GROMACS .gro file of C-alpha atoms in nm:
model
  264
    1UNK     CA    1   0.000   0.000   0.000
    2UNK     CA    2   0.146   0.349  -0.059
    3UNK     CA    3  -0.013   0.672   0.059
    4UNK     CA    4   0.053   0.990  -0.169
    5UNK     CA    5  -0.025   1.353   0.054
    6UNK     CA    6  -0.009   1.669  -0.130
    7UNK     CA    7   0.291   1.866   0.089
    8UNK     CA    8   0.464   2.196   0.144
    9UNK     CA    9   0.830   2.151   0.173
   10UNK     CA   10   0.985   2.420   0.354
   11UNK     CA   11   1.390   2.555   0.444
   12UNK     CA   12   1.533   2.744   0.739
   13UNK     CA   13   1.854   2.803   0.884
   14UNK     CA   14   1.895   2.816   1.258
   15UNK     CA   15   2.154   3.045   1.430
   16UNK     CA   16   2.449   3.037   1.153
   17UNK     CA   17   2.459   2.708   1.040
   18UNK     CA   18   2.215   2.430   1.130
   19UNK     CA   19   1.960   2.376   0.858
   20UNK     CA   20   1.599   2.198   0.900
   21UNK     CA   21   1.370   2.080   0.617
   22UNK     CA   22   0.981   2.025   0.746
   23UNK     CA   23   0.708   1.915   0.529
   24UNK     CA   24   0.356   1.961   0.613
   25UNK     CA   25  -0.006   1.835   0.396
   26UNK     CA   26  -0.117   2.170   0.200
   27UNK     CA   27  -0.425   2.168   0.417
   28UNK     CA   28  -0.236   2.214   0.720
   29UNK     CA   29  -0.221   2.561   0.678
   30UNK     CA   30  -0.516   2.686   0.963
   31UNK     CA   31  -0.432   2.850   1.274
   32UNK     CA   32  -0.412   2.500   1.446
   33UNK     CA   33  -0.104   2.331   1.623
   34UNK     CA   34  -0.010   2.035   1.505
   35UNK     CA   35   0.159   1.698   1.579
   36UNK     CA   36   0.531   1.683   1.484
   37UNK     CA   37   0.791   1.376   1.381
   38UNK     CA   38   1.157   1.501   1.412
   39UNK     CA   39   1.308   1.222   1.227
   40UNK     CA   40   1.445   1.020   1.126
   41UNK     CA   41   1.716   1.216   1.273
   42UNK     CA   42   2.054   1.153   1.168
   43UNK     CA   43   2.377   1.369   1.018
   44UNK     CA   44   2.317   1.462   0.659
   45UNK     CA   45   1.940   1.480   0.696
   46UNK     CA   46   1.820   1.787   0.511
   47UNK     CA   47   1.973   1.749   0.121
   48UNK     CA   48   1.814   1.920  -0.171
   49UNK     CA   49   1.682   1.615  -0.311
   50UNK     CA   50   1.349   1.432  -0.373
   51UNK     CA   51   1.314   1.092  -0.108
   52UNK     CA   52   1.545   0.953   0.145
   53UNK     CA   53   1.854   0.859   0.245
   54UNK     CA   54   1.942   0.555   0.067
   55UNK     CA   55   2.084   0.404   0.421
   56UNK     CA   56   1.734   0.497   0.552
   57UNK     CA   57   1.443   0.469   0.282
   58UNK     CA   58   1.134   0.604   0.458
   59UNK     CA   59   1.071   0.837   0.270
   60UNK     CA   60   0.708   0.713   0.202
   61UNK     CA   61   0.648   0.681   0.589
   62UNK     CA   62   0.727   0.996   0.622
   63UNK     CA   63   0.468   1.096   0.321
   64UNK     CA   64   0.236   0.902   0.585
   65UNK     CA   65   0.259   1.073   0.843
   66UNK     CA   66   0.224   1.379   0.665
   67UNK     CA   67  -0.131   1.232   0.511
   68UNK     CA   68  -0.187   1.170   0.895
   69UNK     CA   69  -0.201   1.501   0.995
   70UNK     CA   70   0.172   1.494   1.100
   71UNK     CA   71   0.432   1.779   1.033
   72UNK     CA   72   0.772   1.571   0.958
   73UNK     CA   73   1.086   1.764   1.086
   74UNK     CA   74   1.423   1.722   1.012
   75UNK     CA   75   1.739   1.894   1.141
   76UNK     CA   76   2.110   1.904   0.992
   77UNK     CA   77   2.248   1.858   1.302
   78UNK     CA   78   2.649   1.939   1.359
   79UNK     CA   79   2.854   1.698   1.230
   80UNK     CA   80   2.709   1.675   0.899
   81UNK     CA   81   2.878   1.748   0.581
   82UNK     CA   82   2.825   2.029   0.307
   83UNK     CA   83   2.810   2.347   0.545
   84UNK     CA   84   3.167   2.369   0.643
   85UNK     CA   85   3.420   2.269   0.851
   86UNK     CA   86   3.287   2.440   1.162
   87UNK     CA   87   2.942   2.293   1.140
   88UNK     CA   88   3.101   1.929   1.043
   89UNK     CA   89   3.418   1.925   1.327
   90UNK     CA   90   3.266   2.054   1.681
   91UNK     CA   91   3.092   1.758   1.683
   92UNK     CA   92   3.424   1.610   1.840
   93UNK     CA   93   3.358   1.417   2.208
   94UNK     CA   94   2.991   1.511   2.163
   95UNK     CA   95   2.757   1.205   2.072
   96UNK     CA   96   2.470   1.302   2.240
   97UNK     CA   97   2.565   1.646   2.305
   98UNK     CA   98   2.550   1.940   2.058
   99UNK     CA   99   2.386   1.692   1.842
  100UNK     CA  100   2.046   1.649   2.038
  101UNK     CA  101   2.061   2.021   2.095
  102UNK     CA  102   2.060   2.109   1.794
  103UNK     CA  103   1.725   1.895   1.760
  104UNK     CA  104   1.576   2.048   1.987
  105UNK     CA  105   1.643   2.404   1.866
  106UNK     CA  106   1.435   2.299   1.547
  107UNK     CA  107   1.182   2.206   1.752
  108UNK     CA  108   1.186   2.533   1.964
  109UNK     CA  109   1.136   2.723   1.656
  110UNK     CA  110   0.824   2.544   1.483
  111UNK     CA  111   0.676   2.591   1.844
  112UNK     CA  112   0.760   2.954   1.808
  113UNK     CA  113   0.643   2.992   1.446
  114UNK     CA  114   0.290   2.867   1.603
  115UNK     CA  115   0.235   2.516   1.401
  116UNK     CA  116   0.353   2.295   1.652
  117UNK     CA  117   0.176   2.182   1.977
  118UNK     CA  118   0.449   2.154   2.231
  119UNK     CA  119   0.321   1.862   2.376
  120UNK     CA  120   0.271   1.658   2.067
  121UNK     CA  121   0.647   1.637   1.945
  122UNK     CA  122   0.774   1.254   1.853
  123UNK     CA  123   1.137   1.201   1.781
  124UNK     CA  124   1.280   0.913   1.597
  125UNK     CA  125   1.590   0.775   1.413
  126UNK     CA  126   1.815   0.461   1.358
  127UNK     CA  127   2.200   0.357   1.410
  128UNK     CA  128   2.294   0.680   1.521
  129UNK     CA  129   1.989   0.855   1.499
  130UNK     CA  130   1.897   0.581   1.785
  131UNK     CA  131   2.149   0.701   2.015
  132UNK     CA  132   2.016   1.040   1.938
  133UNK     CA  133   1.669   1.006   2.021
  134UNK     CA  134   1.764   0.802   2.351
  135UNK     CA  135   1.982   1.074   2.440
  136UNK     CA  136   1.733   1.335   2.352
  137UNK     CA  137   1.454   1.159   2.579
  138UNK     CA  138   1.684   1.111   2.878
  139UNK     CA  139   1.869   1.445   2.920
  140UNK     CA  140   1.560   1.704   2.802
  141UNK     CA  141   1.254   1.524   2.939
  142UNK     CA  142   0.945   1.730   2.820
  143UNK     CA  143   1.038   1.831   2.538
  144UNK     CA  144   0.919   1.511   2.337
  145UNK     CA  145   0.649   1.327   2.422
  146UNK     CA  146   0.798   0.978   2.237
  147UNK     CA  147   1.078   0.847   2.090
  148UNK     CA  148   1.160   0.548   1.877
  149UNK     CA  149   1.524   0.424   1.849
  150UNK     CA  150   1.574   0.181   1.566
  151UNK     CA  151   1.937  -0.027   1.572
  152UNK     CA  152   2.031   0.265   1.848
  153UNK     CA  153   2.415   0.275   1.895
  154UNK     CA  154   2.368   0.259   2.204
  155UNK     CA  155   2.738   0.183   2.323
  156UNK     CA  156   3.073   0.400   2.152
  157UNK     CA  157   3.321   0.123   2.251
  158UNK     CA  158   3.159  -0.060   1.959
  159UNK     CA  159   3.187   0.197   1.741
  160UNK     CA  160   3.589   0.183   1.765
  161UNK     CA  161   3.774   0.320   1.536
  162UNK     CA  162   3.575   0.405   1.232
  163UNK     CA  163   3.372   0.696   1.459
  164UNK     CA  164   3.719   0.759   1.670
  165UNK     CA  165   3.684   1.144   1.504
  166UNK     CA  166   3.396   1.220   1.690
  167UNK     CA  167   3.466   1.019   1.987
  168UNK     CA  168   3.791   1.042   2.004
  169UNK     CA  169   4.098   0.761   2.094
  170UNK     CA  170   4.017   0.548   2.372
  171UNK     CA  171   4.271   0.672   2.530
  172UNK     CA  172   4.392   0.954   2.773
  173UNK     CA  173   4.334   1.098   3.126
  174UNK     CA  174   3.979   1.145   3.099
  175UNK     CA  175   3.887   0.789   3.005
  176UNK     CA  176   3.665   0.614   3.026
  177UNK     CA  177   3.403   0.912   3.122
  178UNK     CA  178   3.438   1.035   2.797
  179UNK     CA  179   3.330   0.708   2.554
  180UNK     CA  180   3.034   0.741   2.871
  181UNK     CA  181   2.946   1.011   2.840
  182UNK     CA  182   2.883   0.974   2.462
  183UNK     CA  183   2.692   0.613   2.489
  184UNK     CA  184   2.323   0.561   2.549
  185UNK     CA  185   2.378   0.260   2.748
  186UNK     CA  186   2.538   0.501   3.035
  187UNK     CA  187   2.296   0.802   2.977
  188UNK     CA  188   1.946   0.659   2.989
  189UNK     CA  189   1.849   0.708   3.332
  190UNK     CA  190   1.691   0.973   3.263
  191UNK     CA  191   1.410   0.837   3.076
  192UNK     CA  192   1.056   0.834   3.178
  193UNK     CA  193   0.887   0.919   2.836
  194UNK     CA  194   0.769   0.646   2.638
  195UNK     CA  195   1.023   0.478   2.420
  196UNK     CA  196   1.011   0.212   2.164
  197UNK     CA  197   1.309   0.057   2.067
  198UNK     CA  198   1.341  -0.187   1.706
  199UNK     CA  199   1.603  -0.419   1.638
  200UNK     CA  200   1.705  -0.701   1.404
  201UNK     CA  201   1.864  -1.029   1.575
  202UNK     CA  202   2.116  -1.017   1.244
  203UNK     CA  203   2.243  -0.687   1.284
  204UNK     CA  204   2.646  -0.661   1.190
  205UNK     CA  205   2.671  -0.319   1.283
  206UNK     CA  206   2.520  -0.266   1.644
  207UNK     CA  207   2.494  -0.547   1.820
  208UNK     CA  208   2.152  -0.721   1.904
  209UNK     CA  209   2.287  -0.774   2.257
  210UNK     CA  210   2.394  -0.382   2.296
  211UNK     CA  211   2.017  -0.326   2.275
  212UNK     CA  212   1.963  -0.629   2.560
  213UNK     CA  213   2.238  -0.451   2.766
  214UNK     CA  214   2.032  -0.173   2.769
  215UNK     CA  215   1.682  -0.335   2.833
  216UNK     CA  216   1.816  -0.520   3.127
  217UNK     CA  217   1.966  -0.232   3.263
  218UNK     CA  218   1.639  -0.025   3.244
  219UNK     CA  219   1.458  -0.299   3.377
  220UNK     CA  220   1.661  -0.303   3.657
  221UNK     CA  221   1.533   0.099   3.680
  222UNK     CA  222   1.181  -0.044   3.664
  223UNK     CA  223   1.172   0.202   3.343
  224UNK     CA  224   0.898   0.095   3.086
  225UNK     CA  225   0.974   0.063   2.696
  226UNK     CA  226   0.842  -0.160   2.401
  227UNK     CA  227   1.097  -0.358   2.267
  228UNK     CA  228   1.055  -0.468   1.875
  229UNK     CA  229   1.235  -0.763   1.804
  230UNK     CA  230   1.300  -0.858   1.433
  231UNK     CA  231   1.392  -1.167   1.362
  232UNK     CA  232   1.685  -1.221   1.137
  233UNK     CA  233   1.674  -0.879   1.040
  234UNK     CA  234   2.020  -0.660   0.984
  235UNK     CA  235   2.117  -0.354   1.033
  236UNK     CA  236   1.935  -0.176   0.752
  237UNK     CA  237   1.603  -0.344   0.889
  238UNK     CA  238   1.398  -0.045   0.674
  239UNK     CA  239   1.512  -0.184   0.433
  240UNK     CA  240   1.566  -0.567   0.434
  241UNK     CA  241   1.225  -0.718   0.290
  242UNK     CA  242   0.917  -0.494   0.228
  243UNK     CA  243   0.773  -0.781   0.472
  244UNK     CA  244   0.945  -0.669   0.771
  245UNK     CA  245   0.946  -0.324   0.704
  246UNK     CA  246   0.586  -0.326   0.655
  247UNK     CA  247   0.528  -0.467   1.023
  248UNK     CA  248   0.774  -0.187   1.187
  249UNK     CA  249   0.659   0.107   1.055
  250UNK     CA  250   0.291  -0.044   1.151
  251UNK     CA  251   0.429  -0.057   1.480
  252UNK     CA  252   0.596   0.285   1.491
  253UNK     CA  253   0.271   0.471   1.317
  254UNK     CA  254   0.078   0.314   1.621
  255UNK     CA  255   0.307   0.375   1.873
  256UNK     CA  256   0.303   0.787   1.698
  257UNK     CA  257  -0.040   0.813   1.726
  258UNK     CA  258  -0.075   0.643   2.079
  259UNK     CA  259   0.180   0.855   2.237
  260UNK     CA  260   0.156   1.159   2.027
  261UNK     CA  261  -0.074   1.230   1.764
  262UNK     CA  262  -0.356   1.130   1.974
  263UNK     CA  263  -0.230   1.271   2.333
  264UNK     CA  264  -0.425   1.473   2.564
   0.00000   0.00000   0.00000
Protein backbone atom coordinates (compact mmCIF):
# COMPACT_ATOMS: atom_id res chain seq x y z
CA UNK A 1 0.00 0.00 0.00
CA UNK A 2 1.46 3.49 -0.59
CA UNK A 3 -0.13 6.72 0.59
CA UNK A 4 0.53 9.90 -1.69
CA UNK A 5 -0.25 13.53 0.54
CA UNK A 6 -0.09 16.69 -1.30
CA UNK A 7 2.91 18.66 0.89
CA UNK A 8 4.64 21.96 1.44
CA UNK A 9 8.30 21.51 1.73
CA UNK A 10 9.85 24.20 3.54
CA UNK A 11 13.90 25.55 4.44
CA UNK A 12 15.33 27.44 7.39
CA UNK A 13 18.54 28.03 8.84
CA UNK A 14 18.95 28.16 12.58
CA UNK A 15 21.54 30.45 14.30
CA UNK A 16 24.49 30.37 11.53
CA UNK A 17 24.59 27.08 10.40
CA UNK A 18 22.15 24.30 11.30
CA UNK A 19 19.60 23.76 8.58
CA UNK A 20 15.99 21.98 9.00
CA UNK A 21 13.70 20.80 6.17
CA UNK A 22 9.81 20.25 7.46
CA UNK A 23 7.08 19.15 5.29
CA UNK A 24 3.56 19.61 6.13
CA UNK A 25 -0.06 18.35 3.96
CA UNK A 26 -1.17 21.70 2.00
CA UNK A 27 -4.25 21.68 4.17
CA UNK A 28 -2.36 22.14 7.20
CA UNK A 29 -2.21 25.61 6.78
CA UNK A 30 -5.16 26.86 9.63
CA UNK A 31 -4.32 28.50 12.74
CA UNK A 32 -4.12 25.00 14.46
CA UNK A 33 -1.04 23.31 16.23
CA UNK A 34 -0.10 20.35 15.05
CA UNK A 35 1.59 16.98 15.79
CA UNK A 36 5.31 16.83 14.84
CA UNK A 37 7.91 13.76 13.81
CA UNK A 38 11.57 15.01 14.12
CA UNK A 39 13.08 12.22 12.27
CA UNK A 40 14.45 10.20 11.26
CA UNK A 41 17.16 12.16 12.73
CA UNK A 42 20.54 11.53 11.68
CA UNK A 43 23.77 13.69 10.18
CA UNK A 44 23.17 14.62 6.59
CA UNK A 45 19.40 14.80 6.96
CA UNK A 46 18.20 17.87 5.11
CA UNK A 47 19.73 17.49 1.21
CA UNK A 48 18.14 19.20 -1.71
CA UNK A 49 16.82 16.15 -3.11
CA UNK A 50 13.49 14.32 -3.73
CA UNK A 51 13.14 10.92 -1.08
CA UNK A 52 15.45 9.53 1.45
CA UNK A 53 18.54 8.59 2.45
CA UNK A 54 19.42 5.55 0.67
CA UNK A 55 20.84 4.04 4.21
CA UNK A 56 17.34 4.97 5.52
CA UNK A 57 14.43 4.69 2.82
CA UNK A 58 11.34 6.04 4.58
CA UNK A 59 10.71 8.37 2.70
CA UNK A 60 7.08 7.13 2.02
CA UNK A 61 6.48 6.81 5.89
CA UNK A 62 7.27 9.96 6.22
CA UNK A 63 4.68 10.96 3.21
CA UNK A 64 2.36 9.02 5.85
CA UNK A 65 2.59 10.73 8.43
CA UNK A 66 2.24 13.79 6.65
CA UNK A 67 -1.31 12.32 5.11
CA UNK A 68 -1.87 11.70 8.95
CA UNK A 69 -2.01 15.01 9.95
CA UNK A 70 1.72 14.94 11.00
CA UNK A 71 4.32 17.79 10.33
CA UNK A 72 7.72 15.71 9.58
CA UNK A 73 10.86 17.64 10.86
CA UNK A 74 14.23 17.22 10.12
CA UNK A 75 17.39 18.94 11.41
CA UNK A 76 21.10 19.04 9.92
CA UNK A 77 22.48 18.58 13.02
CA UNK A 78 26.49 19.39 13.59
CA UNK A 79 28.54 16.98 12.30
CA UNK A 80 27.09 16.75 8.99
CA UNK A 81 28.78 17.48 5.81
CA UNK A 82 28.25 20.29 3.07
CA UNK A 83 28.10 23.47 5.45
CA UNK A 84 31.67 23.69 6.43
CA UNK A 85 34.20 22.69 8.51
CA UNK A 86 32.87 24.40 11.62
CA UNK A 87 29.42 22.93 11.40
CA UNK A 88 31.01 19.29 10.43
CA UNK A 89 34.18 19.25 13.27
CA UNK A 90 32.66 20.54 16.81
CA UNK A 91 30.92 17.58 16.83
CA UNK A 92 34.24 16.10 18.40
CA UNK A 93 33.58 14.17 22.08
CA UNK A 94 29.91 15.11 21.63
CA UNK A 95 27.57 12.05 20.72
CA UNK A 96 24.70 13.02 22.40
CA UNK A 97 25.65 16.46 23.05
CA UNK A 98 25.50 19.40 20.58
CA UNK A 99 23.86 16.92 18.42
CA UNK A 100 20.46 16.49 20.38
CA UNK A 101 20.61 20.21 20.95
CA UNK A 102 20.60 21.09 17.94
CA UNK A 103 17.25 18.95 17.60
CA UNK A 104 15.76 20.48 19.87
CA UNK A 105 16.43 24.04 18.66
CA UNK A 106 14.35 22.99 15.47
CA UNK A 107 11.82 22.06 17.52
CA UNK A 108 11.86 25.33 19.64
CA UNK A 109 11.36 27.23 16.56
CA UNK A 110 8.24 25.44 14.83
CA UNK A 111 6.76 25.91 18.44
CA UNK A 112 7.60 29.54 18.08
CA UNK A 113 6.43 29.92 14.46
CA UNK A 114 2.90 28.67 16.03
CA UNK A 115 2.35 25.16 14.01
CA UNK A 116 3.53 22.95 16.52
CA UNK A 117 1.76 21.82 19.77
CA UNK A 118 4.49 21.54 22.31
CA UNK A 119 3.21 18.62 23.76
CA UNK A 120 2.71 16.58 20.67
CA UNK A 121 6.47 16.37 19.45
CA UNK A 122 7.74 12.54 18.53
CA UNK A 123 11.37 12.01 17.81
CA UNK A 124 12.80 9.13 15.97
CA UNK A 125 15.90 7.75 14.13
CA UNK A 126 18.15 4.61 13.58
CA UNK A 127 22.00 3.57 14.10
CA UNK A 128 22.94 6.80 15.21
CA UNK A 129 19.89 8.55 14.99
CA UNK A 130 18.97 5.81 17.85
CA UNK A 131 21.49 7.01 20.15
CA UNK A 132 20.16 10.40 19.38
CA UNK A 133 16.69 10.06 20.21
CA UNK A 134 17.64 8.02 23.51
CA UNK A 135 19.82 10.74 24.40
CA UNK A 136 17.33 13.35 23.52
CA UNK A 137 14.54 11.59 25.79
CA UNK A 138 16.84 11.11 28.78
CA UNK A 139 18.69 14.45 29.20
CA UNK A 140 15.60 17.04 28.02
CA UNK A 141 12.54 15.24 29.39
CA UNK A 142 9.45 17.30 28.20
CA UNK A 143 10.38 18.31 25.38
CA UNK A 144 9.19 15.11 23.37
CA UNK A 145 6.49 13.27 24.22
CA UNK A 146 7.98 9.78 22.37
CA UNK A 147 10.78 8.47 20.90
CA UNK A 148 11.60 5.48 18.77
CA UNK A 149 15.24 4.24 18.49
CA UNK A 150 15.74 1.81 15.66
CA UNK A 151 19.37 -0.27 15.72
CA UNK A 152 20.31 2.65 18.48
CA UNK A 153 24.15 2.75 18.95
CA UNK A 154 23.68 2.59 22.04
CA UNK A 155 27.38 1.83 23.23
CA UNK A 156 30.73 4.00 21.52
CA UNK A 157 33.21 1.23 22.51
CA UNK A 158 31.59 -0.60 19.59
CA UNK A 159 31.87 1.97 17.41
CA UNK A 160 35.89 1.83 17.65
CA UNK A 161 37.74 3.20 15.36
CA UNK A 162 35.75 4.05 12.32
CA UNK A 163 33.72 6.96 14.59
CA UNK A 164 37.19 7.59 16.70
CA UNK A 165 36.84 11.44 15.04
CA UNK A 166 33.96 12.20 16.90
CA UNK A 167 34.66 10.19 19.87
CA UNK A 168 37.91 10.42 20.04
CA UNK A 169 40.98 7.61 20.94
CA UNK A 170 40.17 5.48 23.72
CA UNK A 171 42.71 6.72 25.30
CA UNK A 172 43.92 9.54 27.73
CA UNK A 173 43.34 10.98 31.26
CA UNK A 174 39.79 11.45 30.99
CA UNK A 175 38.87 7.89 30.05
CA UNK A 176 36.65 6.14 30.26
CA UNK A 177 34.03 9.12 31.22
CA UNK A 178 34.38 10.35 27.97
CA UNK A 179 33.30 7.08 25.54
CA UNK A 180 30.34 7.41 28.71
CA UNK A 181 29.46 10.11 28.40
CA UNK A 182 28.83 9.74 24.62
CA UNK A 183 26.92 6.13 24.89
CA UNK A 184 23.23 5.61 25.49
CA UNK A 185 23.78 2.60 27.48
CA UNK A 186 25.38 5.01 30.35
CA UNK A 187 22.96 8.02 29.77
CA UNK A 188 19.46 6.59 29.89
CA UNK A 189 18.49 7.08 33.32
CA UNK A 190 16.91 9.73 32.63
CA UNK A 191 14.10 8.37 30.76
CA UNK A 192 10.56 8.34 31.78
CA UNK A 193 8.87 9.19 28.36
CA UNK A 194 7.69 6.46 26.38
CA UNK A 195 10.23 4.78 24.20
CA UNK A 196 10.11 2.12 21.64
CA UNK A 197 13.09 0.57 20.67
CA UNK A 198 13.41 -1.87 17.06
CA UNK A 199 16.03 -4.19 16.38
CA UNK A 200 17.05 -7.01 14.04
CA UNK A 201 18.64 -10.29 15.75
CA UNK A 202 21.16 -10.17 12.44
CA UNK A 203 22.43 -6.87 12.84
CA UNK A 204 26.46 -6.61 11.90
CA UNK A 205 26.71 -3.19 12.83
CA UNK A 206 25.20 -2.66 16.44
CA UNK A 207 24.94 -5.47 18.20
CA UNK A 208 21.52 -7.21 19.04
CA UNK A 209 22.87 -7.74 22.57
CA UNK A 210 23.94 -3.82 22.96
CA UNK A 211 20.17 -3.26 22.75
CA UNK A 212 19.63 -6.29 25.60
CA UNK A 213 22.38 -4.51 27.66
CA UNK A 214 20.32 -1.73 27.69
CA UNK A 215 16.82 -3.35 28.33
CA UNK A 216 18.16 -5.20 31.27
CA UNK A 217 19.66 -2.32 32.63
CA UNK A 218 16.39 -0.25 32.44
CA UNK A 219 14.58 -2.99 33.77
CA UNK A 220 16.61 -3.03 36.57
CA UNK A 221 15.33 0.99 36.80
CA UNK A 222 11.81 -0.44 36.64
CA UNK A 223 11.72 2.02 33.43
CA UNK A 224 8.98 0.95 30.86
CA UNK A 225 9.74 0.63 26.96
CA UNK A 226 8.42 -1.60 24.01
CA UNK A 227 10.97 -3.58 22.67
CA UNK A 228 10.55 -4.68 18.75
CA UNK A 229 12.35 -7.63 18.04
CA UNK A 230 13.00 -8.58 14.33
CA UNK A 231 13.92 -11.67 13.62
CA UNK A 232 16.85 -12.21 11.37
CA UNK A 233 16.74 -8.79 10.40
CA UNK A 234 20.20 -6.60 9.84
CA UNK A 235 21.17 -3.54 10.33
CA UNK A 236 19.35 -1.76 7.52
CA UNK A 237 16.03 -3.44 8.89
CA UNK A 238 13.98 -0.45 6.74
CA UNK A 239 15.12 -1.84 4.33
CA UNK A 240 15.66 -5.67 4.34
CA UNK A 241 12.25 -7.18 2.90
CA UNK A 242 9.17 -4.94 2.28
CA UNK A 243 7.73 -7.81 4.72
CA UNK A 244 9.45 -6.69 7.71
CA UNK A 245 9.46 -3.24 7.04
CA UNK A 246 5.86 -3.26 6.55
CA UNK A 247 5.28 -4.67 10.23
CA UNK A 248 7.74 -1.87 11.87
CA UNK A 249 6.59 1.07 10.55
CA UNK A 250 2.91 -0.44 11.51
CA UNK A 251 4.29 -0.57 14.80
CA UNK A 252 5.96 2.85 14.91
CA UNK A 253 2.71 4.71 13.17
CA UNK A 254 0.78 3.14 16.21
CA UNK A 255 3.07 3.75 18.73
CA UNK A 256 3.03 7.87 16.98
CA UNK A 257 -0.40 8.13 17.26
CA UNK A 258 -0.75 6.43 20.79
CA UNK A 259 1.80 8.55 22.37
CA UNK A 260 1.56 11.59 20.27
CA UNK A 261 -0.74 12.30 17.64
CA UNK A 262 -3.56 11.30 19.74
CA UNK A 263 -2.30 12.71 23.33
CA UNK A 264 -4.25 14.73 25.64
Amino acid sequence: MYWKAKVRTRWHRLFTTTSVRWILSSSSLTSKKYPVIVGSVYSDAVRNQWGGRRAHPTWGLDQYFVSQGYIVLNVNVRGSWGQGRDHNQTQLHSYGETDINDLESGVRFLIEKGYADPKRIGLWGSSYGGLMTIMSLSKKPGVYAAGIAGAPATNVWHAYPAQMWIMGPPDGPDMPARYEAQSALYQAKGIKDPLMIIHGTRDPVVLYSDTIALAEQMIDREQMFELVTLPGGNHAWASDNLRQARFAFKKMAEFFDRNVRNRK
